[in-house]
Coordinates of C-alpha atoms in Angstrom, one line a residue:
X6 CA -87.3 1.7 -31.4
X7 CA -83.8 2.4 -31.8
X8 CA -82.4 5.2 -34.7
X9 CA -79.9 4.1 -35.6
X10 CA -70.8 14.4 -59.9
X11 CA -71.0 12.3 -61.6
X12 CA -70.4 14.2 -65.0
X13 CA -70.7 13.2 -68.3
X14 CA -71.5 9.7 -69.6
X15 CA -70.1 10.1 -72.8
X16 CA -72.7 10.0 -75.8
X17 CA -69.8 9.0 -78.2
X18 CA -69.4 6.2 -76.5
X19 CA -72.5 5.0 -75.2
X20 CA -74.3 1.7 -76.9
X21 CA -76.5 2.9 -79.4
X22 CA -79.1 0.3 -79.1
X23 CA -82.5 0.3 -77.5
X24 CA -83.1 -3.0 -76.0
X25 CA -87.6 -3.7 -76.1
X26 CA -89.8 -0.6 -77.9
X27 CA -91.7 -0.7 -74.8
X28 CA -88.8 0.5 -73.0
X29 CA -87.5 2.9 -75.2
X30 CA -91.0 4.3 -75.3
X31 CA -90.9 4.8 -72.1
X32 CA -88.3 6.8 -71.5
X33 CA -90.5 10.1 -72.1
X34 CA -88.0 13.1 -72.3
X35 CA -85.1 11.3 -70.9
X36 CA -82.2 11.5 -73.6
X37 CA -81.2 8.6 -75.3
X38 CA -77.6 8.3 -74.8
X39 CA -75.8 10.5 -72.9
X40 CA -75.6 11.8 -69.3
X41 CA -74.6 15.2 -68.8
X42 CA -72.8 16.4 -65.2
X43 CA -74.8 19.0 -63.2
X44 CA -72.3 21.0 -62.5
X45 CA -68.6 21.5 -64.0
X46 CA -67.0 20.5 -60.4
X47 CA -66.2 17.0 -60.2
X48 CA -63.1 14.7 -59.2
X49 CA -59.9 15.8 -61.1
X50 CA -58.6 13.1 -63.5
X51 CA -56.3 10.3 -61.2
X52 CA -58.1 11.1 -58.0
X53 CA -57.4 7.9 -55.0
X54 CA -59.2 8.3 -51.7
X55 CA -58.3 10.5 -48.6
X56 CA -61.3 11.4 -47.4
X57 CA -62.6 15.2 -46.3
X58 CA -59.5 16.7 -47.5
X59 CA -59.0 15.2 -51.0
X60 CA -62.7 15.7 -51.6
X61 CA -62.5 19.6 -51.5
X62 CA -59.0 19.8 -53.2
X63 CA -60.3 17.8 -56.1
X64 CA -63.7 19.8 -56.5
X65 CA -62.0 23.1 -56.0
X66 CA -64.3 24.2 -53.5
X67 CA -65.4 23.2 -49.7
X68 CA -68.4 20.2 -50.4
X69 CA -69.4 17.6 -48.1
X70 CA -68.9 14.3 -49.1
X71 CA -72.0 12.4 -50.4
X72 CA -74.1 10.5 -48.3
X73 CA -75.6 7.1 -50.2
X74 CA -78.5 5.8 -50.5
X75 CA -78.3 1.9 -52.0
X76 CA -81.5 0.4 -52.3
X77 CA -82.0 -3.2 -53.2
X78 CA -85.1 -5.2 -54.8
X79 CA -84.8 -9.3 -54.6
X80 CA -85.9 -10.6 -57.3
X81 CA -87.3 -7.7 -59.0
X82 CA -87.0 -8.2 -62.9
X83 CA -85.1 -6.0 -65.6
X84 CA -88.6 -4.7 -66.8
X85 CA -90.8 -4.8 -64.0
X86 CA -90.7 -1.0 -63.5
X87 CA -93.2 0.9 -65.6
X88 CA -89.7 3.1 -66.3
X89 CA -88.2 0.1 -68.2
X90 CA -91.4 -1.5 -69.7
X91 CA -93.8 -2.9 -67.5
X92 CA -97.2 -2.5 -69.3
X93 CA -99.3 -3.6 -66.2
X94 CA -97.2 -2.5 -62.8
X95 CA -97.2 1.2 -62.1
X96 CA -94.2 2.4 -60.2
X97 CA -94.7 6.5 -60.4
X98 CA -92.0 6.9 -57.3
X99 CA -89.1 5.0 -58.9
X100 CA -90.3 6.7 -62.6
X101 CA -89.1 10.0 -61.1
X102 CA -86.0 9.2 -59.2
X103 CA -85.1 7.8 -63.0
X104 CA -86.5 11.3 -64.7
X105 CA -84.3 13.0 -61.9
X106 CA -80.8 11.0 -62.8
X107 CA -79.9 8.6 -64.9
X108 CA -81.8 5.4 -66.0
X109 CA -79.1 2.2 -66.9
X110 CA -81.0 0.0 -69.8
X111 CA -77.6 -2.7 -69.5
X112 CA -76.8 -2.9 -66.2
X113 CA -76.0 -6.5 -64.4
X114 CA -76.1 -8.5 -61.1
X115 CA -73.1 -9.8 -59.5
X116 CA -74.6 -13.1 -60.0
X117 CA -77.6 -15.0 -60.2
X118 CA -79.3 -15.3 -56.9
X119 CA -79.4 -13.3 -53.9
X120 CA -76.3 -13.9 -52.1
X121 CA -73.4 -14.0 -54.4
X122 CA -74.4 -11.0 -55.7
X123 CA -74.4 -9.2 -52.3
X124 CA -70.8 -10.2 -51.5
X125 CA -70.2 -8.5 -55.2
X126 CA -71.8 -5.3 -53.7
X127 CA -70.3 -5.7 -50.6
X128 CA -67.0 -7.0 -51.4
X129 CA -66.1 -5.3 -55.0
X130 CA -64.9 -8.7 -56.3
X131 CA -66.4 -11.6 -58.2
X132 CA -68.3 -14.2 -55.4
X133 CA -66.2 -17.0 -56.3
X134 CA -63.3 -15.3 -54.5
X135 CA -65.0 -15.5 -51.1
X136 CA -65.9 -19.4 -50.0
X137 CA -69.5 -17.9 -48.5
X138 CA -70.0 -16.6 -52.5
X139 CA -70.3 -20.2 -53.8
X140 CA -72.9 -20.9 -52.4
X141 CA -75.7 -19.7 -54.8
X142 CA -77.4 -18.8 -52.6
X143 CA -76.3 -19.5 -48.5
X144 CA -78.8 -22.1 -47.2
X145 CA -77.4 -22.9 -43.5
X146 CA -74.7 -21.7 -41.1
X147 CA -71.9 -23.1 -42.5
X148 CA -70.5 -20.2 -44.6
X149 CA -70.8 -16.5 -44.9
X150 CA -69.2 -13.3 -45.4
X151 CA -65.7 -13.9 -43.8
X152 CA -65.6 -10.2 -40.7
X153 CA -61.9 -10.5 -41.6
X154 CA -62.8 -9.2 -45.3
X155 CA -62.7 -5.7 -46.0
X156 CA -66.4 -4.6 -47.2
X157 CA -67.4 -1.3 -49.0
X158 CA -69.5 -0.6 -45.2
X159 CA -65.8 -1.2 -43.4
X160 CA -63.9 0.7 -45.4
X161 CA -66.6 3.6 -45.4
X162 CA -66.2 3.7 -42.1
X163 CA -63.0 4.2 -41.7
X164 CA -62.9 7.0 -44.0
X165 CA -65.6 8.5 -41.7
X166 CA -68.7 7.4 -42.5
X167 CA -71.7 6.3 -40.5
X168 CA -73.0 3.0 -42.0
X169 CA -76.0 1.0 -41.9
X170 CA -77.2 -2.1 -43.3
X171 CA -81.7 -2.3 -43.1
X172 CA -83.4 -5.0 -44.3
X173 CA -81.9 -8.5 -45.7
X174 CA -78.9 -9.7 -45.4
X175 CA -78.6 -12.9 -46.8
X176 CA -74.5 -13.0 -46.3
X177 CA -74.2 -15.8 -43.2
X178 CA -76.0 -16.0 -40.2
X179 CA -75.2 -16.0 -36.2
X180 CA -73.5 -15.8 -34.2
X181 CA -70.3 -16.5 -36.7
X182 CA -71.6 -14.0 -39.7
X183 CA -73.0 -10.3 -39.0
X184 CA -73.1 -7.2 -40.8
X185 CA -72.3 -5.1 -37.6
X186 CA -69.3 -8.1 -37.7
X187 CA -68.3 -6.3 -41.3
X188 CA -68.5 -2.8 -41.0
X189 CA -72.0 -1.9 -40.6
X190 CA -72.6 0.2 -37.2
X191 CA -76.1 -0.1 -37.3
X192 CA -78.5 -3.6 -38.8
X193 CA -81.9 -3.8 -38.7
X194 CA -83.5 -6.9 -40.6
X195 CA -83.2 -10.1 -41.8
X196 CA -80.9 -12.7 -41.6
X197 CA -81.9 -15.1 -44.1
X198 CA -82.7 -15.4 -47.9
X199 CA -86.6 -15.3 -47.2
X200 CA -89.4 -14.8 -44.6
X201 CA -92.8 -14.7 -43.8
X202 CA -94.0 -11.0 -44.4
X203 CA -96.2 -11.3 -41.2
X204 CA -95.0 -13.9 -38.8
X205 CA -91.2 -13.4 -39.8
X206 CA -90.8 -17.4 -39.9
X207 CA -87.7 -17.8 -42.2
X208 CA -86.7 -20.7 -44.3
X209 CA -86.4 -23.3 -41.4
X210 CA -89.1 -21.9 -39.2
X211 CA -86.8 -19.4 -37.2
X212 CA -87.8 -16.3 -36.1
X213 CA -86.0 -13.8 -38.3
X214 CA -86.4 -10.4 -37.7
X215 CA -83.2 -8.6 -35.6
X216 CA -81.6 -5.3 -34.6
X217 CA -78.2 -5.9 -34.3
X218 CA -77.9 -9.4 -33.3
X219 CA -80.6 -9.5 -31.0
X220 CA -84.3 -10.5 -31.9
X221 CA -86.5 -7.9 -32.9
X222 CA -90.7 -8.7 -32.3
X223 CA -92.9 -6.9 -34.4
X224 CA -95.3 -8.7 -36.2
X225 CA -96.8 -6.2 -38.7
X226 CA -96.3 -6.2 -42.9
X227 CA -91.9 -6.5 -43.3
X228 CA -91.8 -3.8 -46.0
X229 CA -93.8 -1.0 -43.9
X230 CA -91.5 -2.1 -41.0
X231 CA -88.2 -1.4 -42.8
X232 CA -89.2 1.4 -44.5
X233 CA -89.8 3.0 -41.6
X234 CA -86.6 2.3 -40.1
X235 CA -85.0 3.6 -42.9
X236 CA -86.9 6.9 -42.9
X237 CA -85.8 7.3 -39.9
X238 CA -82.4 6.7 -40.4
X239 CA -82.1 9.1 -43.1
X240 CA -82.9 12.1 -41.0
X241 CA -80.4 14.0 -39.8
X242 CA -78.9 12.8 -36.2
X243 CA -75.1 10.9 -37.2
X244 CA -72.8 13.3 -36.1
X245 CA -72.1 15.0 -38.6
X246 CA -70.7 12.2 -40.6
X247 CA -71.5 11.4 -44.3
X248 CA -73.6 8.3 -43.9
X249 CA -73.7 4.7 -45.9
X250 CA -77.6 3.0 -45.9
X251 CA -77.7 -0.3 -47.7
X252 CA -81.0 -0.4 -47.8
X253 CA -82.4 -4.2 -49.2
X254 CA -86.2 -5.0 -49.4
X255 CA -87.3 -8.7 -49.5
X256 CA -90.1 -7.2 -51.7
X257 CA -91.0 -8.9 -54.1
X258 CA -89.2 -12.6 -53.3
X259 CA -91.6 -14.9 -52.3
X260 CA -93.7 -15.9 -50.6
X261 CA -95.7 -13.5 -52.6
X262 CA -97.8 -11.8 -49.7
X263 CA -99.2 -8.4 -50.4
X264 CA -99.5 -6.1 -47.8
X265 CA -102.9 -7.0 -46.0
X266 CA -103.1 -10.7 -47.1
X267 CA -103.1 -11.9 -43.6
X268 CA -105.5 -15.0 -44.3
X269 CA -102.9 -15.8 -46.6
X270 CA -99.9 -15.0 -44.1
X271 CA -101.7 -17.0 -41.5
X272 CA -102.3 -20.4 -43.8
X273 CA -98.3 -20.3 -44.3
X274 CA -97.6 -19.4 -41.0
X275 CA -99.9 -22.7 -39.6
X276 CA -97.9 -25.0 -42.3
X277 CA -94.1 -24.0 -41.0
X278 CA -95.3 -24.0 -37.5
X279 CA -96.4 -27.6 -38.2
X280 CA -93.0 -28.8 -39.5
X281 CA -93.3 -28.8 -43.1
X282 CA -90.4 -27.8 -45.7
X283 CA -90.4 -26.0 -48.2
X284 CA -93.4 -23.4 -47.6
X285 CA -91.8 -20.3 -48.4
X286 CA -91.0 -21.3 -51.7
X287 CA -94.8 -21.0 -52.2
X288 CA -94.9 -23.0 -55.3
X289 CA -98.6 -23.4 -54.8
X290 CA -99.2 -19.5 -54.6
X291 CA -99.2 -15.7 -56.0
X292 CA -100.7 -14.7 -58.8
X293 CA -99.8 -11.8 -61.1
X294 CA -102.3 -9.5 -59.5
X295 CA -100.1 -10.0 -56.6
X296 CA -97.3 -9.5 -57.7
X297 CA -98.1 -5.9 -58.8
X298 CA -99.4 -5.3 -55.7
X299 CA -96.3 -6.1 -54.2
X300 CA -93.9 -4.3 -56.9
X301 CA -96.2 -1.6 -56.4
X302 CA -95.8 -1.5 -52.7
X303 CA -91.8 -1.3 -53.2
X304 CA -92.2 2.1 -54.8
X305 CA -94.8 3.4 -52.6
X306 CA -92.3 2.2 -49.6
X307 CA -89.3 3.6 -51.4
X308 CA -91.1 6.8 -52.6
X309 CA -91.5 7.0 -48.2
X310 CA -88.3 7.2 -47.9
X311 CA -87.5 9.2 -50.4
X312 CA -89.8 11.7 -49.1
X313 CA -88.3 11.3 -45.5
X314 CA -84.7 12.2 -47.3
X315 CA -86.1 15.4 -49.1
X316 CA -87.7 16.5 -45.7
X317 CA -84.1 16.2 -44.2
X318 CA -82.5 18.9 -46.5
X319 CA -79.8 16.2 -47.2
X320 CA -81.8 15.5 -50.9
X321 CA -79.1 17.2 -52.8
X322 CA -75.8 15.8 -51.8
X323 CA -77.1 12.3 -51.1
X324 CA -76.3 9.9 -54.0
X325 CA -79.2 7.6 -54.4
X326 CA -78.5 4.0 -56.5
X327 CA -81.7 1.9 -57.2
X328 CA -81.3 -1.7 -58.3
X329 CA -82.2 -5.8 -58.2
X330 CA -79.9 -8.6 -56.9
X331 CA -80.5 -10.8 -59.9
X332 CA -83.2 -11.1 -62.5
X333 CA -87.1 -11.9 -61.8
X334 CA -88.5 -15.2 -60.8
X335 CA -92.0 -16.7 -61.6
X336 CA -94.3 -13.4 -62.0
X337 CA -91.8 -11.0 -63.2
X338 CA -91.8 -9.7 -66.4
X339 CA -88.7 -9.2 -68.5
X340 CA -89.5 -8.9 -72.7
X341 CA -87.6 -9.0 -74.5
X342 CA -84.9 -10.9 -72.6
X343 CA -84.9 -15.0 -72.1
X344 CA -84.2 -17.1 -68.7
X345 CA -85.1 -15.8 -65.3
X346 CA -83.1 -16.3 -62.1
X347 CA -80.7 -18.8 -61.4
X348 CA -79.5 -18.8 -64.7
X349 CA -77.0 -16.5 -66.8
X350 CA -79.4 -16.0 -69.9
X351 CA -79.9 -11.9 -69.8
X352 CA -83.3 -12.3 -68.1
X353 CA -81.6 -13.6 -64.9
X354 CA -78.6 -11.4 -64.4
X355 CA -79.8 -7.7 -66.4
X356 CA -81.7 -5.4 -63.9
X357 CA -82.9 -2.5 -63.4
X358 CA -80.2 0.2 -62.2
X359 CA -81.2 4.0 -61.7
X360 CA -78.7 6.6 -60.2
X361 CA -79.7 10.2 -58.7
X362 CA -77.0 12.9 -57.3
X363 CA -78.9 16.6 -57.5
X364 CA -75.6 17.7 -56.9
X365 CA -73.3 16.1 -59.7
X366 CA -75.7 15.1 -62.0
X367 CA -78.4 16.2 -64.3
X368 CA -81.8 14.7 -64.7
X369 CA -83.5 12.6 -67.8
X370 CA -80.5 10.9 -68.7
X371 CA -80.6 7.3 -69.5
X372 CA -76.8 5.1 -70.4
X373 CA -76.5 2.2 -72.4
X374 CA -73.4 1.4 -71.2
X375 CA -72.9 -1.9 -69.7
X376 CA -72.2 -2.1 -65.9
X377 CA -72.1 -4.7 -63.4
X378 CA -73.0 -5.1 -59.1
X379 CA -69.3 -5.2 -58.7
X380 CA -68.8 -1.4 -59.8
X381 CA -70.6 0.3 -57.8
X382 CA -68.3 -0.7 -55.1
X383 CA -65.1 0.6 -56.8
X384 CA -67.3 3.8 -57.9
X385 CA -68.7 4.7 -54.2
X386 CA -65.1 3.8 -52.8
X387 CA -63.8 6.5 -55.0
X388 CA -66.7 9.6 -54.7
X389 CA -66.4 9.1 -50.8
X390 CA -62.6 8.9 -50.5
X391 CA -62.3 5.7 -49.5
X392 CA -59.2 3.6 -50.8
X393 CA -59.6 -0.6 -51.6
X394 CA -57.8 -2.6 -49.2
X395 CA -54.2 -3.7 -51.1
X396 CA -54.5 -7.5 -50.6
X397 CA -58.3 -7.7 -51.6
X398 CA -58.0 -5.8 -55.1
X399 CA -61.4 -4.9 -56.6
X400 CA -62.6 -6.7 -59.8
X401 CA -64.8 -4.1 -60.7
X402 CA -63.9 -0.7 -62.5
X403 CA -65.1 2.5 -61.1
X404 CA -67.8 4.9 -63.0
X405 CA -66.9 7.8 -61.5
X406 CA -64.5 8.9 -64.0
X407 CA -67.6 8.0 -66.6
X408 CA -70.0 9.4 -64.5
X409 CA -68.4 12.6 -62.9
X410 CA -65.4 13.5 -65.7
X411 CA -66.6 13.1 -68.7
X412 CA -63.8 9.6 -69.8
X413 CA -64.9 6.9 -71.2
X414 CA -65.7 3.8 -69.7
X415 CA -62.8 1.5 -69.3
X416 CA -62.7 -1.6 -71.3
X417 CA -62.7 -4.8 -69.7
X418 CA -64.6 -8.1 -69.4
X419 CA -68.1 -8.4 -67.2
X420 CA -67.6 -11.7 -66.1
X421 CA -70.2 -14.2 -64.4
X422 CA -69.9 -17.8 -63.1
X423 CA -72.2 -20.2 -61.3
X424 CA -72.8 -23.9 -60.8
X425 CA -73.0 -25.4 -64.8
X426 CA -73.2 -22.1 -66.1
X427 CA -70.8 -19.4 -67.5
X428 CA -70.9 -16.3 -68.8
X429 CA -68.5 -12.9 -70.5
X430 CA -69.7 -9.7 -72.0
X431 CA -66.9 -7.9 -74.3
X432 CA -68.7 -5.2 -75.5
X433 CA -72.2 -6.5 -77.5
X434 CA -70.7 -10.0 -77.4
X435 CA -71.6 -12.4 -75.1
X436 CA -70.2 -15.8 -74.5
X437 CA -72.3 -18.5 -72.8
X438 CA -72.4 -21.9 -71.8
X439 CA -75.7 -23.0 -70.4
X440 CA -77.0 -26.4 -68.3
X441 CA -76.4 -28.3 -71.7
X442 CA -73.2 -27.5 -71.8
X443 CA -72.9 -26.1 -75.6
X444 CA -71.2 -22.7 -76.1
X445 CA -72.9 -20.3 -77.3
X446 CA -72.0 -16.3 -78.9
X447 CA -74.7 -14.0 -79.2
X448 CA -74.6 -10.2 -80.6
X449 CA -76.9 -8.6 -77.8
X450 CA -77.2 -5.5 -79.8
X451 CA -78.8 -7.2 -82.4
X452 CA -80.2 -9.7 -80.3
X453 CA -81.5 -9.4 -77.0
X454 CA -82.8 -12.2 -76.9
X455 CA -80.0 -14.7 -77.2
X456 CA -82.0 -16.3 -79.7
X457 CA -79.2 -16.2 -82.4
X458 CA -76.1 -18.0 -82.1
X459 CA -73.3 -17.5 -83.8
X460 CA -70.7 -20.0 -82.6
X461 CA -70.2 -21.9 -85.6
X462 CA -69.9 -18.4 -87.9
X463 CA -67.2 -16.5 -85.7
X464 CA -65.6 -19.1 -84.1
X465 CA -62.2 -16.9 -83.5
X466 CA -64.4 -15.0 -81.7
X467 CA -65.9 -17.3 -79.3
X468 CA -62.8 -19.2 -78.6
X469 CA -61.0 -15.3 -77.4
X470 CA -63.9 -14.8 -75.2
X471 CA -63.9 -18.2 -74.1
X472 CA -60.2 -17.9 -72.9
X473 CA -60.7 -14.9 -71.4
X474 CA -63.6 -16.4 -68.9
X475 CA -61.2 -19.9 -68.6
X476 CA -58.4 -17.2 -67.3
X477 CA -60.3 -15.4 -65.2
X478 CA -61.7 -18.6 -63.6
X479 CA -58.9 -20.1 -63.2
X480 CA -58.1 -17.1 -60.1
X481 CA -61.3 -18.2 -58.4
X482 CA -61.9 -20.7 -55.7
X483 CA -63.3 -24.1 -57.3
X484 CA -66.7 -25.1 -56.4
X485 CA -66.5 -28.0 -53.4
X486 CA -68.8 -31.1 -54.5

C-alpha cells in the first residue's frame, strides 16, 4: 500500500436565532454567537495570495502555512450529529472537534446532490458554470470536471502544496475525467456516486475502487479502508510541504451496509452480478438502526484519523473543515427543517459544517452566520496563499476576513439552482420556487420550517429577490433537454 486564524466571527453581527431547541440545547458550553481568534496574529486587512512569504509578512512572525483537512459526509443530514440534534445517533468524535472550533448552525451545500456540489468545493463557482455541474448528479461518462479548469487542489499546488483527494469522487470518470487530471497528486477511492461497501460493485456493476487510475482490490468494509489511507497520509512524510486532503466518505449514502453486514453485502452483490438495475439504490433496505450504525461508524472512522493527526504533531496548525454534500436522504434526520435531498427546501441543501484551527482559533464557538460550499474555496485559497485563476472568478466570498480579522461577513446573495427548482438567501429571506412552480418567500428566522409564506404580503420583496436569482441565472449555462 502506497502513502501517498481565523479570528473573530463577529457577535454583532451574527444571526441571533437558534434554529431547533434540540440543537441549541446541545450546544453545552459552546457560546451562542460569536467566535473569538486564538491568537491576535492573523492576515492583515487586504491580504491576496503569495504563498510562504506573504504568509509570514501578514502574521508578523515566521508560521507555516496550514495544512487542511476537508472531510466530506454524502448524504449525511443537517441534524444527524448528536452536536446539532440527533436524539438517537451518538457521534462523541465529531461533538469534540465542534467543542474544539467553531460549530456552523446555517451553513449550505453547493447544491442538492452529490456532484454539483463538489465542483462548488472544488471549483469555487456555482455548478451551472461547468457543463459536468448540470448534471445533478453525473450518471455516465459523458461529462465531468473539465482538467483544463483551475481547482482549489491545482491551485494549491502550485502555491506549494502537497494534495490529495481519498475517497469519492463523483466528478467524471476514466480515462477522460481524474482528480490526479485536476490537481490532486495523490487519489485513492472511488469513482462513482455509489458502491458496494464490500464487493466495491458501483452503479453499473464496475469494479470501483482505484489508486490513481489504476484498480485497487481489496475487498474489506470501504469506510475502514479509506480511513486508513487517510491516517496514513496525514503523518508526516510530504516534503516538507503544507499538505491539501480532501477527504470524502461514501458513509452514510446507500446502500445502507453497516460495517459487518456481509450477508447483507453478499445478497446485493449476487443481484448486480446477475444483471439487475437499480440495486444500490436499495429501496427495499436499511433501517434506522442502520443507519446509526453507519453515522456512527463515520465518527469512529473520522475520530481515527483525527487521532493519527494529533500523533503526527501537525494537530495545531492543520485546519480541519467537517461537512455534508447536501442534505439527508431516507433515514436522516433533520427537525425542524422540511424536504430532503434533491430538493432546495432547507432540509436538502443545510448541513452540518464544523471548523477547528488550534492555532487561529478558539474552541466552543458556534456562528449563525450563513455560509455556503462555494466559500470555503475562496476562504482556503486565501489562508494558504493561493490566488483564484483571473478568467475563472470565484462566486463565493472568503471567511477568512470573518473568521481570522474580526470584519464582518460580506453581503451578498447564496444562490442555488437545479432542474425545476430555484432558490436565494438575502439575509433571513429566502426565495423559492419548488416542483409546482409557485414562488414562495419565507422568513427563516422565524420560520425554519418554510412553513409560512409570505409571497402575497411582501410582494416587493419577493419580486427583488426574484430578480436577483433571474440575473444571476442568466450568467449560467442553460440546462440541455
Amino acid at each position: 500500500m502506497t502513502r501517498r486564524a481565523f479570528g473573530g466571527v463577529v457577535g454583532a453581527t451574527a444571526a441571533t436565532v437558534a434554529v431547533g431547541t434540540s440543537a441549541a440545547a446541545a450546544t453545552g458550553a459552546e457560546s451562542a454567537a460569536q467566535v473569538a481568534p486564538a491568537a491576535a496574529h492573523g492576515y492583515g486587512p487586504g491580504h491576496e495570495g503569495g504563498g510562504e512569504r506573504e504568509f509570514e509578512a501578514a502574521t508578523g512572525r515566521h508560521s507555516r502555512r496550514p495544512n487542511i483537512l476537508f472531510i466530506l459526509a454524502d448524504d449525511l443530514g443537517w441534524a444527524d450529529l448528536s452536536s446539532y440534534g440527533s436524539p438517537d445517533i451518538h457521534t462523541p468524535h465529531l461533538d469534540r472537534l465542534a467543542r474544539q472550533g467553531v460549530r456552523f448552525t446555517q451553513a449550505y451545500s453547493g447544491s442538492a446532490t452529490c456532484s454539483p456540489t463538489r465542483f462548488s468545493l472544488y471549483t469555487g463557482r456555482y455548478p451551472g458554470r461547468a457543463k459536468g455541474g448540470l448534471a445533478e448528479p453525473i450518471a455516465d461518462k459523458s461529462v465531468g470536471l473539465d482538467p483544463n479548469h483551475p481547482t482549489l487542489a491545482s491551485l494549491l499546488r502550485d502555491s506549494g502544496y502537497a494534495t490529495a483527494l481519498i475517497g469519492k469522487w463523483h466528478c467524471g470518470y476514466l480515462p477522460d475525467y481524474s482528480p490526479t487530471a485536476s490537481g490532486w497528486d495523490e487519489f485513492f477511492g472511488n469513482f462513482g456516486g455509489a458502491l458496494e461497501y464490500y464487493s466495491k460493485l458501483g452503479l453499473s456493476g464496475e469494479y470501483d475502487l482505484y489508486e490513481g487510475d489504476a484498480e485497487y482490490k481489496d475487498l474489506r468494509y470501504y469506510t475502514r479502508i479509506i480511513t486508513e489511507r487517510a491516517s496514513e497520509y496525514v503523518r508526516p512524510g510530504h516534503g516538507g510541504k503544507p499538505w491539501l486532503l480532501n477527504l470524502n466518505y461514501t458513509t452514510p449514502h446507500w446502500p445502507w451496509i453497516a460495517d459487518g453486514d456481509e450477508a447483507e453485502s453478499a445478497r446485493l452483490t449476487a443481484r448486480i452480478r446477475a444483471g439487475e438495475k437499480g440495486v444500490l439504490n436499495h429501496r427495499e433496505g436499511g433501517s434506522l438502526a442502520t443507519y446509526r450504525k453507519m453515522v456512527e461508524d463515520l465518527d469512529r472512522s473520522i475520530g481515527t484519523v483525527l487521532a493519527a493527526l494529533r500523533d503526527s504533531g501537525e494537530e495545531h496548525n492543520t485546519l480541519v473543515i467537517f461537512s455534508s454534500d447536501n442534505g439527508g436522504e431516507r433515514w436522516s434526520y433533520q427537525w425542524p427543517l422540511s424536504g430532503n435531498k434533491f430538493t432546495l427546501e432547507e432540509g436538502g441543501i443545510r448541513v452540518p459544517n464544523i471548523v477547528r484551527w488550534p492555532a487561529r482559533l478558539r474552541p466552543h464557538q458556534v456562528s449563525h452566520e450563513p455560509l455556503a460550499t462555494y466559500d470555503w474555496t475562496a476562504t482556503l485559497l486565501e489562508i494558504a496563499g493561493a490566488r483564484p485563476h483571473p478568467a475563472y472568478p470565484l462566486d463565493g466570498a472568503s471567511l477568512a476576513g470573518y473568521l481570522l480579522r474580526g470584519q464582518r461577513l460580506p453581503e451578498r446573495d447564496l444562490f442555488w439552482r437545479v432542474r425545476g427548482e430555484r432558490a436565494l438567501r438575502r439575509g433571513d429571506w429566502k426565495y423559492y420556487r419548488g416542483a409546482d412552480g409557485r414562488d414562495k418567500l419565507f422568513h427563516l428566522g422565524d420560520d425554519p420550517r418554510e412553513q409560512a409564506n409570505r409571497a402575497t404580503v411582501d410582494k416587493a420583496r419577493l419580486a427583488g429577490l426574484r430578480t436577483a436569482w433571474e440575473k444571476v441565472d442568466a450568467t449560467l449555462l442553460p440546462y440541455e433537454d
